[in-house]
Short mmCIF file of C-alpha atoms in Angstrom, two decimals:
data_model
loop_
_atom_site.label_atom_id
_atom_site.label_comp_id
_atom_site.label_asym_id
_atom_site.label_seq_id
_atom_site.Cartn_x
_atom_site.Cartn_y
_atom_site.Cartn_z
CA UNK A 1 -198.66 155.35 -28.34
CA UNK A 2 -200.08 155.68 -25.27
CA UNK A 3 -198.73 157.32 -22.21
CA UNK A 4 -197.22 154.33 -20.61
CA UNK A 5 -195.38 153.46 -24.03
CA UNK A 6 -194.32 156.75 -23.97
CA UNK A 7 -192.44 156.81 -20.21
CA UNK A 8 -191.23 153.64 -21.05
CA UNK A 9 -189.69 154.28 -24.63
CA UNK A 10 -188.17 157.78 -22.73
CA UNK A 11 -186.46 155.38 -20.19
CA UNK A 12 -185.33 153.64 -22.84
CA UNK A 13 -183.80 156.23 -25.12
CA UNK A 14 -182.70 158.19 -21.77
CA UNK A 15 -180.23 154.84 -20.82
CA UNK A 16 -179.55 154.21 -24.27
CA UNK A 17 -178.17 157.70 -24.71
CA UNK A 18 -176.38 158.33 -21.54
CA UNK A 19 -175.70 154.81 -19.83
CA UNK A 20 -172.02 154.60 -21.88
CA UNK A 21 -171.08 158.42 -20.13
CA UNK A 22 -171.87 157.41 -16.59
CA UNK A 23 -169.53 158.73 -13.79
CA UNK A 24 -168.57 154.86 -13.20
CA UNK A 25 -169.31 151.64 -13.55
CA UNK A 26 -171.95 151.23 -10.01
CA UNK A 27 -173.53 154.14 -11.15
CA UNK A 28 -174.70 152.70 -14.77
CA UNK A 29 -175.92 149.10 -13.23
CA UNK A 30 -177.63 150.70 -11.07
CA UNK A 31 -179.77 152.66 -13.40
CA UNK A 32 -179.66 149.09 -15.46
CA UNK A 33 -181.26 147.16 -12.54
CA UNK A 34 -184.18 149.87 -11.84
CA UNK A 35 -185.16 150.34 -15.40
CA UNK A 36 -185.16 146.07 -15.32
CA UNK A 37 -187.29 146.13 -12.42
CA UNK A 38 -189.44 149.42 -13.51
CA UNK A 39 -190.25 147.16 -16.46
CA UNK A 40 -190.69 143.59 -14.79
CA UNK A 41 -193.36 145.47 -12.58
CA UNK A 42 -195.39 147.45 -14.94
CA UNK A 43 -198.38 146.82 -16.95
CA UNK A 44 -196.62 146.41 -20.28
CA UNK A 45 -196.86 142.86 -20.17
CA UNK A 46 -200.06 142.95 -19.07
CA UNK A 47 -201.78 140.26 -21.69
CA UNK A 48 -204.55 142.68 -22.38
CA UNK A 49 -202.04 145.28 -23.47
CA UNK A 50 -200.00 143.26 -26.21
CA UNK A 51 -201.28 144.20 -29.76
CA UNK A 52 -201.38 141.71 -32.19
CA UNK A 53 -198.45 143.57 -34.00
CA UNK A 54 -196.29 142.29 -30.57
CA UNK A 55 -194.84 146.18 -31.25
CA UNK A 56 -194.58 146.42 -27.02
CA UNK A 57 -192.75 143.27 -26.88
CA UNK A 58 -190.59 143.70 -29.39
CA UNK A 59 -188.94 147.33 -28.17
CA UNK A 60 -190.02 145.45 -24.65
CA UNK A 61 -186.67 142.20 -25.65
CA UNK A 62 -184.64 144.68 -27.24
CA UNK A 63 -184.39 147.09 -24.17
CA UNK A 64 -183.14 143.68 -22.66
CA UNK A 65 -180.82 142.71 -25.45
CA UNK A 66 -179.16 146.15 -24.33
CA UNK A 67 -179.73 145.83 -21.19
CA UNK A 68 -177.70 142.72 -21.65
CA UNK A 69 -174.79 144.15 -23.88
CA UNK A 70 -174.36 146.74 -20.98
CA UNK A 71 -173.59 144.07 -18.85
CA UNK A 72 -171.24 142.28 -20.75
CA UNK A 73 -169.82 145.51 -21.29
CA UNK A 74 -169.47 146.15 -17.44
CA UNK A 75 -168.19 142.63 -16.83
CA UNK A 76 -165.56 143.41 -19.44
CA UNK A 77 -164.56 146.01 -17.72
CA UNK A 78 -164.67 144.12 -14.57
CA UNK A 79 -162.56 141.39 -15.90
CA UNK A 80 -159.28 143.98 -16.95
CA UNK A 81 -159.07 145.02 -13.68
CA UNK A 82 -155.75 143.88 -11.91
CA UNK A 83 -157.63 143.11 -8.69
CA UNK A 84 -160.53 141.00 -10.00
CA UNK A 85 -161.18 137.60 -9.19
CA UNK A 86 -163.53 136.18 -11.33
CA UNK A 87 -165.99 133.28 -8.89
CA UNK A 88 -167.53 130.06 -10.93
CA UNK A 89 -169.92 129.27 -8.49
CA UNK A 90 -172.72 131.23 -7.21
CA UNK A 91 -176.21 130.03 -5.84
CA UNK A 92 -179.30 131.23 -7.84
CA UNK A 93 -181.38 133.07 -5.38
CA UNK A 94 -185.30 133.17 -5.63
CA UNK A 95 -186.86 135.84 -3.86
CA UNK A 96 -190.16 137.24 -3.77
CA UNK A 97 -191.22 140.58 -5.51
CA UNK A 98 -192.23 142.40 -2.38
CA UNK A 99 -188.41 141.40 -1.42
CA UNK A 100 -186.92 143.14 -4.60
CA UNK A 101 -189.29 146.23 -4.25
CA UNK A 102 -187.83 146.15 -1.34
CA UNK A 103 -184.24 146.03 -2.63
CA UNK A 104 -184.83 149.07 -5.18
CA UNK A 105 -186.47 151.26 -2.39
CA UNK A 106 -183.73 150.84 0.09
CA UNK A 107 -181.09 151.23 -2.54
CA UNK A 108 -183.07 154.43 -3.75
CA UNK A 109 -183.51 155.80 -0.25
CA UNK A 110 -179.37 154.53 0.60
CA UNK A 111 -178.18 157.58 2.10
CA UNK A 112 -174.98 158.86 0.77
CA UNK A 113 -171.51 158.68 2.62
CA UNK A 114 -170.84 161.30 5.18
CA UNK A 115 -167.77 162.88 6.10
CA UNK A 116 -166.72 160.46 8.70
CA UNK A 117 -166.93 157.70 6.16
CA UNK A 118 -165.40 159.52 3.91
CA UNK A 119 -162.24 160.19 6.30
CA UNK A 120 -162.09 156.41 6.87
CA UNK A 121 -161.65 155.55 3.23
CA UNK A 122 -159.41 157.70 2.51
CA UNK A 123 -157.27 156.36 5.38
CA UNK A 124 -157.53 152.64 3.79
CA UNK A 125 -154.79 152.01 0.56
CA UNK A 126 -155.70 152.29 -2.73
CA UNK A 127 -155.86 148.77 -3.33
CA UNK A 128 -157.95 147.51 -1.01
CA UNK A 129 -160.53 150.00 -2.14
CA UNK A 130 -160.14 148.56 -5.28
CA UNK A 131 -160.77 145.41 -3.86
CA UNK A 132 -163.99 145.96 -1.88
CA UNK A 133 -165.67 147.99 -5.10
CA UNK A 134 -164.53 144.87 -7.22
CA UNK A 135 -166.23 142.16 -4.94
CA UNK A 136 -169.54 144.63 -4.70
CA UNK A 137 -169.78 145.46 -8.17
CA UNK A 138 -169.76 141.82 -8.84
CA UNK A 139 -172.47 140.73 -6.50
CA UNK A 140 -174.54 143.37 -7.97
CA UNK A 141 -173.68 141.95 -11.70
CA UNK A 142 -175.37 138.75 -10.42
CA UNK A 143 -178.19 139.85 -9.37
CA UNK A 144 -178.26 141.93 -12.16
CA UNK A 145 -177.75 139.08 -14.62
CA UNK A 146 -180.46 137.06 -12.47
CA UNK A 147 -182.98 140.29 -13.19
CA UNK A 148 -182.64 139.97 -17.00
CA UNK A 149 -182.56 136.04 -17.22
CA UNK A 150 -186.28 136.26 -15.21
CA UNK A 151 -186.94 139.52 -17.34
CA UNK A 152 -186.31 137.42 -20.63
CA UNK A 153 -188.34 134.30 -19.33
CA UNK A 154 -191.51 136.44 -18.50
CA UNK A 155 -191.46 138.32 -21.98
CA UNK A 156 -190.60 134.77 -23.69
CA UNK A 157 -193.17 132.80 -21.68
CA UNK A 158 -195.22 134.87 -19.89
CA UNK A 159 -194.28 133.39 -16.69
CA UNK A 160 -191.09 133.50 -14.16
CA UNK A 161 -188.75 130.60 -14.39
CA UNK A 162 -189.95 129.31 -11.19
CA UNK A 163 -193.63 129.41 -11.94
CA UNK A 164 -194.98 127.06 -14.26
CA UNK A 165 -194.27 127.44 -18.28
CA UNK A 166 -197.77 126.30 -19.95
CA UNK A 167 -197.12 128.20 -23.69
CA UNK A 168 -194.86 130.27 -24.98
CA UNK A 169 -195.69 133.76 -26.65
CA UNK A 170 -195.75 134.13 -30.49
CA UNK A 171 -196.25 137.27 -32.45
CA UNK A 172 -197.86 135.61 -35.32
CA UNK A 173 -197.77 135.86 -39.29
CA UNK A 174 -197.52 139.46 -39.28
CA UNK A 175 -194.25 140.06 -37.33
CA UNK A 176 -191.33 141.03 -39.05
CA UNK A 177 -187.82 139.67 -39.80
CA UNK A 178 -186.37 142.14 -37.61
CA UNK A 179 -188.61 140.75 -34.64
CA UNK A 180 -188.26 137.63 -35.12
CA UNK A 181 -184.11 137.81 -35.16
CA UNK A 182 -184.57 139.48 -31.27
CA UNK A 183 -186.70 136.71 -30.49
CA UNK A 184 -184.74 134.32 -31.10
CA UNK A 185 -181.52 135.94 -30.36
CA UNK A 186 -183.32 136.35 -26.85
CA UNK A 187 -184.35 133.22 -26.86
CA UNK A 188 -180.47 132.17 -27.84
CA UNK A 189 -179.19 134.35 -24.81
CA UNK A 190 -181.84 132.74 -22.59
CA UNK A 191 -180.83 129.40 -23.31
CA UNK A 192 -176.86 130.21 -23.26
CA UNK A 193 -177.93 131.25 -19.77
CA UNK A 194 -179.32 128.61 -18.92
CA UNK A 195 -176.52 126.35 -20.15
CA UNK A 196 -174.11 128.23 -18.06
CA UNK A 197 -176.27 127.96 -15.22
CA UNK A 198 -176.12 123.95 -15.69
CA UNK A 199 -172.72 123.97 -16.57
CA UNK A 200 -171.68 125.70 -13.35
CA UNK A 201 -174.08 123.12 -10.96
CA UNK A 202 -172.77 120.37 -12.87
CA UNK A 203 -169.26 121.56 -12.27
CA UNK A 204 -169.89 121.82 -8.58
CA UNK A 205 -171.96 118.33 -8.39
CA UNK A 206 -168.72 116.44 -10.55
CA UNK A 207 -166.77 118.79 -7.59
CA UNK A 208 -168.99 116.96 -4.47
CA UNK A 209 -168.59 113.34 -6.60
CA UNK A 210 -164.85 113.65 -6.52
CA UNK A 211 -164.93 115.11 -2.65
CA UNK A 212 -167.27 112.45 -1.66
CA UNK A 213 -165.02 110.15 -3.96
CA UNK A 214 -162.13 111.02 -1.86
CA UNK A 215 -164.10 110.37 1.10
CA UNK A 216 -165.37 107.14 0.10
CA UNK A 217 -161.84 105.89 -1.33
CA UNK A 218 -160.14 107.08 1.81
CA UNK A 219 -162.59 105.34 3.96
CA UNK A 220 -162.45 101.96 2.11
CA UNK A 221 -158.57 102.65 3.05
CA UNK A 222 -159.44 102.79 6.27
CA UNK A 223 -161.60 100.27 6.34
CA UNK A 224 -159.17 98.63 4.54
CA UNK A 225 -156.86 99.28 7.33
CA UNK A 226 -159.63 98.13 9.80
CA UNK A 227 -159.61 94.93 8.26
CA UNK A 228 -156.42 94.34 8.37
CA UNK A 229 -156.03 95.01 12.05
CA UNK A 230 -158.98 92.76 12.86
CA UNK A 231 -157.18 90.34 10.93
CA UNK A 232 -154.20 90.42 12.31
CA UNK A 233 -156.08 90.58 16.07
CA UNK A 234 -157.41 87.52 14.92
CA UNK A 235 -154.21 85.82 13.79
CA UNK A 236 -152.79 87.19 17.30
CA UNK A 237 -156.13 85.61 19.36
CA UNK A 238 -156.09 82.42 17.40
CA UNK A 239 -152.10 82.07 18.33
CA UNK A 240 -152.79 82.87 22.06
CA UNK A 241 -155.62 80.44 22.02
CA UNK A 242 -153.97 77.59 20.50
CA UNK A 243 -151.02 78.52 23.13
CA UNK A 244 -153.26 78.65 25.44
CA UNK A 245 -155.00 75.45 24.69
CA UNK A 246 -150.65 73.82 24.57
CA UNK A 247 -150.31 75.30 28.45
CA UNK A 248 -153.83 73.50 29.39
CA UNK A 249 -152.47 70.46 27.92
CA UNK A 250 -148.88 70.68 29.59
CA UNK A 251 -150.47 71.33 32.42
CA UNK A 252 -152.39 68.43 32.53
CA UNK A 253 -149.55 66.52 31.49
CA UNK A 254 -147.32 67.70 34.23
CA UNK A 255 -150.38 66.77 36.86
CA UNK A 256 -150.42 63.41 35.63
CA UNK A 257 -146.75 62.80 35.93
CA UNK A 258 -146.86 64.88 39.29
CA UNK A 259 -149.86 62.11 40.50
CA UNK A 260 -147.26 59.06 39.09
CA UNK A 261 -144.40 60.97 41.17
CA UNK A 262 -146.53 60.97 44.30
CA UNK A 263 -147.44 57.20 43.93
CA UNK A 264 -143.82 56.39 43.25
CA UNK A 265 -142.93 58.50 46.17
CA UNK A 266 -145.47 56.83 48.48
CA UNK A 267 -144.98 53.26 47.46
CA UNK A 268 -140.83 53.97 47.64
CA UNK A 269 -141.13 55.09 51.10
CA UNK A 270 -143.05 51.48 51.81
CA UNK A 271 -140.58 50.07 50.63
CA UNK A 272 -138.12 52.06 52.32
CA UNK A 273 -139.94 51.09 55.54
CA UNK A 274 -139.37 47.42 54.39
CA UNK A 275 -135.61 47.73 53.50
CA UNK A 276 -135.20 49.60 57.16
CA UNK A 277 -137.01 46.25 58.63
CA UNK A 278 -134.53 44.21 56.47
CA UNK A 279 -131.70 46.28 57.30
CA UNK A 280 -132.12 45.87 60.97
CA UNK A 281 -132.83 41.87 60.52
CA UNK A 282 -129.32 41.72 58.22
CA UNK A 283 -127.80 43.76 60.97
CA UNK A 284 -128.91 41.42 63.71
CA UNK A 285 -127.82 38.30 61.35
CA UNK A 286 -124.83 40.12 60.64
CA UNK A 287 -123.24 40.68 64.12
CA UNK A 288 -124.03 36.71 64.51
CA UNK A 289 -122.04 35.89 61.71
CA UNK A 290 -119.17 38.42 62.37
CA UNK A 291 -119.30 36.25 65.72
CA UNK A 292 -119.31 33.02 64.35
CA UNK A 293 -116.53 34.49 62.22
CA UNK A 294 -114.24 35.62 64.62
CA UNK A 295 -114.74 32.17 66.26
CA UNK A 296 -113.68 30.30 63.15
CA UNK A 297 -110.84 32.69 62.53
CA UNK A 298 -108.45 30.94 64.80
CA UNK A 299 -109.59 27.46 63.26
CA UNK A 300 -108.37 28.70 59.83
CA UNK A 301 -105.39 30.49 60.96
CA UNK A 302 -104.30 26.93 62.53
CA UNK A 303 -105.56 25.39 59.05
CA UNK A 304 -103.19 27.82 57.13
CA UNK A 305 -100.02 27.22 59.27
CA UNK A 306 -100.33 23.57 58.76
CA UNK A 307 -100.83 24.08 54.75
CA UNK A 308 -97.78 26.75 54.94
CA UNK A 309 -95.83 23.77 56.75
CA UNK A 310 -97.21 21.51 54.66
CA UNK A 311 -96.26 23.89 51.18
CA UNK A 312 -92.41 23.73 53.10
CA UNK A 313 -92.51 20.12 53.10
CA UNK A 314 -93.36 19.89 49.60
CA UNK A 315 -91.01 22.62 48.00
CA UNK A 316 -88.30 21.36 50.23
CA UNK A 317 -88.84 17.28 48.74
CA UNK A 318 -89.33 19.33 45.13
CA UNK A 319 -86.02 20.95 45.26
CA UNK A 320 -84.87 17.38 46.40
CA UNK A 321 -86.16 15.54 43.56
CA UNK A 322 -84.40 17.90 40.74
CA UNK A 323 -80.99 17.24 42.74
CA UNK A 324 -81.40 13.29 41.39
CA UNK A 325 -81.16 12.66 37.98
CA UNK A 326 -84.29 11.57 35.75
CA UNK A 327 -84.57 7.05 36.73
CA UNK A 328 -82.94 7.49 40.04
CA UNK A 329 -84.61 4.92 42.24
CA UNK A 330 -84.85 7.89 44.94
CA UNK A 331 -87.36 9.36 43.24
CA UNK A 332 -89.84 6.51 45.14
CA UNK A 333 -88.62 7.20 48.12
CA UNK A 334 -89.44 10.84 47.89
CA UNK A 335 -92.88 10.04 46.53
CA UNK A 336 -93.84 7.65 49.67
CA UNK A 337 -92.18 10.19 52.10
CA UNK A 338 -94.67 13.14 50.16
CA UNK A 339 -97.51 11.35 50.79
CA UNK A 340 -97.03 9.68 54.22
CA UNK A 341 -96.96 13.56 55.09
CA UNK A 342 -100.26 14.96 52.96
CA UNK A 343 -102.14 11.57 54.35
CA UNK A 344 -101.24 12.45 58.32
CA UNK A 345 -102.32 16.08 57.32
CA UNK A 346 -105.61 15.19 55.88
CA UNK A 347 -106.31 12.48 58.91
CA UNK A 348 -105.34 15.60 61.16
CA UNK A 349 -107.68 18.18 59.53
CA UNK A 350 -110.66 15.29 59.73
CA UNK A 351 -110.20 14.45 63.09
CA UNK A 352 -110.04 18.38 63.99
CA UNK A 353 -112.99 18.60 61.98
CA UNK A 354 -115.08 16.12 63.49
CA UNK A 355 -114.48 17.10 67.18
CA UNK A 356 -115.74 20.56 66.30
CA UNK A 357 -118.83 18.94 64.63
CA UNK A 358 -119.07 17.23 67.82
CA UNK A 359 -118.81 20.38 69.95
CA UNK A 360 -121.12 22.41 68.76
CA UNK A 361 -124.05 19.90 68.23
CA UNK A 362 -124.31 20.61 64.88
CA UNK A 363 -127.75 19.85 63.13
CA UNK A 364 -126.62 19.43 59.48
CA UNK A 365 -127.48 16.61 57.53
CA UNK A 366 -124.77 13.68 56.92
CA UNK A 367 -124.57 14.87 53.57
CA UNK A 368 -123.87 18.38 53.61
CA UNK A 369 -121.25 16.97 56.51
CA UNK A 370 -119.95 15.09 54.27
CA UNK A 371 -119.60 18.01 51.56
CA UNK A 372 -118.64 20.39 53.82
CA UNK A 373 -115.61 17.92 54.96
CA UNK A 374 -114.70 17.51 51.55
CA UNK A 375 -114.85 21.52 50.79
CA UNK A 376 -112.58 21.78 54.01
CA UNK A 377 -109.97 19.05 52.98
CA UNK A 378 -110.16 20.37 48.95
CA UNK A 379 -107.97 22.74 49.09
CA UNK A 380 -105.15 20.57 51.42
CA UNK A 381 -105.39 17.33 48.78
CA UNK A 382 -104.86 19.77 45.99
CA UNK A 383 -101.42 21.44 47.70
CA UNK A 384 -101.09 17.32 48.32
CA UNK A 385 -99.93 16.75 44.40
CA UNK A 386 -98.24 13.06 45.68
CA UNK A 387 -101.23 11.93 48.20
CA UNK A 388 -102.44 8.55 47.69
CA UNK A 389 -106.10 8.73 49.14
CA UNK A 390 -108.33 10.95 50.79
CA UNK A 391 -110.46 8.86 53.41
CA UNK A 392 -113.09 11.38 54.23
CA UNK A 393 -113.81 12.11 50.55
CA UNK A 394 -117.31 10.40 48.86
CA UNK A 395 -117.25 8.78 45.98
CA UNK A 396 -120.37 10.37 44.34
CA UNK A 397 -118.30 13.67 44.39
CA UNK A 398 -115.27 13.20 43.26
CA UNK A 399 -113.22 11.71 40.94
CA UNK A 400 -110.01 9.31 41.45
CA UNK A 401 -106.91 10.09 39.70
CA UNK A 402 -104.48 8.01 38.90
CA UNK A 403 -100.99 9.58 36.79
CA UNK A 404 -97.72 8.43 36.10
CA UNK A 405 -94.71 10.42 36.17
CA UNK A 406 -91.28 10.23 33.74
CA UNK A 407 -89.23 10.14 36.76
CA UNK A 408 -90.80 7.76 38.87
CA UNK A 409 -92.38 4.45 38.16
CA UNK A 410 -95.18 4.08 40.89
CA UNK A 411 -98.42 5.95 40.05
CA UNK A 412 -99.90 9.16 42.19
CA UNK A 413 -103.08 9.29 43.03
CA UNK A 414 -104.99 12.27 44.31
CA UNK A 415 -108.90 12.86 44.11
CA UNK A 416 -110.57 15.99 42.39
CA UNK A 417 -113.97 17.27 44.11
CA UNK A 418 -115.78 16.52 40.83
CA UNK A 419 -118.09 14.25 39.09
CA UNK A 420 -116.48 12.26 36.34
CA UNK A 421 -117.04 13.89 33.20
CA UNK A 422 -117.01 17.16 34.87
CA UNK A 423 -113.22 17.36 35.67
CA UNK A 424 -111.37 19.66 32.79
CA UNK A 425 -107.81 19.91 32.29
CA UNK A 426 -107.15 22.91 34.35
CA UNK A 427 -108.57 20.85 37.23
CA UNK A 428 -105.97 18.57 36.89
CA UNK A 429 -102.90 20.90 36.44
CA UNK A 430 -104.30 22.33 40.01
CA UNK A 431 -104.33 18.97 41.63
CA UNK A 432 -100.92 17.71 39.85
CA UNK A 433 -99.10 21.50 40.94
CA UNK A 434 -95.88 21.05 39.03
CA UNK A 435 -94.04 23.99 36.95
CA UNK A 436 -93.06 23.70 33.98
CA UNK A 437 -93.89 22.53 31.09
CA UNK A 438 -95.59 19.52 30.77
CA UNK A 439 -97.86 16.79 28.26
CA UNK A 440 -100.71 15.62 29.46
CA UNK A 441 -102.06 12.08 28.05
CA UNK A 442 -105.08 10.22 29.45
CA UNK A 443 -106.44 6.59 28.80
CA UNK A 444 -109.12 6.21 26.81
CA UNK A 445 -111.43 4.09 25.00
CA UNK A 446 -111.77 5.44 20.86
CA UNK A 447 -114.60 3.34 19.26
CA UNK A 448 -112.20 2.50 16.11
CA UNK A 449 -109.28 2.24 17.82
CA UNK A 450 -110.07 0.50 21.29
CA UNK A 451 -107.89 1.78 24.23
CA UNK A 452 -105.91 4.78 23.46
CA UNK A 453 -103.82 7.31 25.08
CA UNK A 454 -105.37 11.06 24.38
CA UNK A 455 -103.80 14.03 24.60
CA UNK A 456 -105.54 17.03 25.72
CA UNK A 457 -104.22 20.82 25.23
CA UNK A 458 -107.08 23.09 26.10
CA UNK A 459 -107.42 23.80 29.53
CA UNK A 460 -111.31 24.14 29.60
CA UNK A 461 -111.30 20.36 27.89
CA UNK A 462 -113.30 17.82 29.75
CA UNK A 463 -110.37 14.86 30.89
CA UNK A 464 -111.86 11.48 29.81
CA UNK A 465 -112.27 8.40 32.08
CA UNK A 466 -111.28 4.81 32.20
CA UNK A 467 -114.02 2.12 34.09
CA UNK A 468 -114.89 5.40 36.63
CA UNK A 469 -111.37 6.37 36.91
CA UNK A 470 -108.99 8.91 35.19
CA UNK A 471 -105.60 7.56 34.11
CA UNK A 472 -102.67 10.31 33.18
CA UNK A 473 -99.77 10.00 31.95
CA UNK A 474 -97.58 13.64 32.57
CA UNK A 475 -94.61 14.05 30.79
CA UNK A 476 -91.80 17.00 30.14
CA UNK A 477 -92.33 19.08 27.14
CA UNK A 478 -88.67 19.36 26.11
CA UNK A 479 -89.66 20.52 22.33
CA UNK A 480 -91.58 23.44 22.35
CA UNK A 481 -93.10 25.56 25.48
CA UNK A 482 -96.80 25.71 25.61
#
């Protein structure tokens, strides 16, 4: 044994023997970590300086195997305390040996507390003393641990962990059971180490996958979110467009009908123009005619006087008639005296009618003369029931009429304004003006039967003819009313 073997087997039996009695638990890592560093920086592992026997190395690992117990004892003790909080993640720090030289001189040269300091703590509480010594005593545990786990790799491999591992030391054939169970049980802490190391970064990698998990499932929510709103700002700008796009088209509608309006509105007031032309020509015709009217308003006041006489005449000779019983031979007289009176009438209205022609130079034709002379003496014959003829009437016209009465035996005859074959039976109930109630039979030729006598009921019924005549025969209804 040579004089370094001898210092270092003295440090060893020194901290074996009086590490378990120190004043506290700082005290003994402390005197851990310099031995640990004492022994990381010496020339025991100097390759030259390994026998064959590996004797060095093997009091070299189990130095560290106690080394290693001490701590587990210390972190036992650690761990009971009430105020200890134990960390699972810590960063492996790699620092240079000049930097840990460094460490051991400045905690070697670490003056000790003066009185001031001393004053303070004693002013602070119990616990958080307790507290502070807790979180420093485990700092220095992990850098403690991190001292023997390099320790262990340099006697195991001859090389830090950082550096590259190119063999691994053996002791050969002639090493002994006892050496070979710290070896490996080295070797076994190493790797337990190790494992823990992994185990703790794989803890904190599966605890950044769930964080950025988190973050990527809440931003696919948002996004989610995102999409939704651009959705629904789609569903709102398609909506506005296609409203828009129903205004534009309303709008275009309304200016076409506004354009028809305006052309409506222009051509009406043309045409207004033209009605106010009109207007002003009717109103000019109009005050002619309202003179021409109140010119011919004393004609047909005369005209109705004579009729009114003329209706006195005949209800007067009417009221005479039903005085005489039904074959009375008076009944002629009557008649003749009835129409001697409608035929002086009529010769009076044509007469009257003719001098006006004359007066005012009238340019009519003869033949609407002649129909305006009948139109005139129309309604005269047809208040005439008992007139026998009607001079100024044509014969193209009107229509003869020739009826027999049960209370006289000479025919009447009285014309209807009419074409034959036009005439209908109410036309000849006007003509014949008699109340009551009455059948009507007219003369007619029945290809079966020859010359009949036809009764007619309807009113709107066309009257037959006989050889461009009509005969009638009218006779009381004393039966039935119709």
């Amino acid at each position: 044994m040579n004089h370094s073997d001898y210092i270092l087997y003295l440090e060893w039996f020194t901290i074996k023997q009086h590490a378990p009695h120190c004043i506290n638990n700082q005290h003994a890592l402390h005197v851990i970590k310099v031995n640990i560093i004492y022994l990381t920086y010496t020339k025991v592992f100097d390759c030259h300086q390994i026998t064959p026997g590996g004797y060095m190395i093997t009091r070299t690992i189990q130095m560290v195997i106690f080394f290693t117990d001490s701590l587990q004892h210390f972190s036992s003790l650690s761990s009971s305390s009430p105020a200890h909080t134990p960390k699972e993640e810590y960063i492996i720090a790699k620092s240079e040996d000049s930097g840990e030289i460094d460490v051991v001189k400045s905690s070697a040269t670490e003056p000790s507390p003066g009185p001031e300091h001393a004053g303070k703590e004693e002013s602070s509480t119990w616990e958080e003393q307790l507290c502070a010594q807790q979180e420093q005593l485990e700092k220095e545990m992990q850098e403690t641990r991190k001292m023997v786990t390099r320790l262990q790799a340099l006697l195991l491999h001859g090389s830090l962990p950082e550096d590259e591992q190119t063999s691994t030391l053996s002791f050969g054939d002639s090493t002994s059971s006892e050496q070979q169970l710290i070896l490996i049980r080295s070797r076994l802490d190493q790797s337990m180490e190790e494992s823990l190391d992994l185990k703790r970064e794989l803890l904190r990698y599966k605890q950044e996958a769930r964080n950025l998990q988190a973050i990527k499932d809440a931003l696919q929510q948002r996004m989610s979110v995102q999409e939704d709103s651009v959705l629904q700002l789609k569903q709102e700008l398609l909506r506005s467009s296609m409203a828009r796009e129903e205004l534009e088209g309303q709008n275009v509608e309304l200016e076409r009908k506004l354009s028809e309006r305006n052309r409506l509105l222009s051509e009406y007031k043309k045409e207004l123009v033209q009605k106010d032309r009109l207007l002003q020509q009717q109103q000019s015709k109009l005050d002619d005619a309202l003179r021409r009217i109140s010119e011919s308003y004393h004609r047909v006041t005369e005209r109705t006087t004579n009729g009114d006489e003329l209706q006195l005449v005949r209800d007067a000779l009417r009221s005479l008639r039903d005085s005489f019983s039904g074959h009375d031979p008076q009944h002629h007289t009557l008649d003749t005296l009835e129409q001697g009176v409608a035929s002086l009438v009529d010769r009076l209205h044509t007469t009257e009618s003719k001098k006006r022609q004359e007066r005012k130079g009238s340019t009519r034709s003869p033949g609407r003369k002649a129909n305006h002379t009948d139109r005139e003496s129309w309604p005269s014959s047809s208040k005439m029931a008992h007139s026998h003829s009607s001079p100024v009437l044509s014969a193209a016209a009107s229509t003869k009429v020739l009826y027999y009465t049960d209370r006289s035996l000479t025919p009447f005859l009285v014309n209807i304004p009419k074409r034959l074959g036009e005439v209908t039976l109410q036309d000849f109930k006007a003509a014949v003006d008699r109340h009551g109630f009455f059948r009507y039979h007219f003369k007619s030729l029945d290809p079966e039967f020859g010359t009949v006598k036809e009764e007619v009921f309807q009113d709107n019924a066309v009257i037959p003819g006989w050889e461009g005549k009509i005969v009638a025969w009218v006779e009381e209804d004393h039966g039935e009313g119709r």
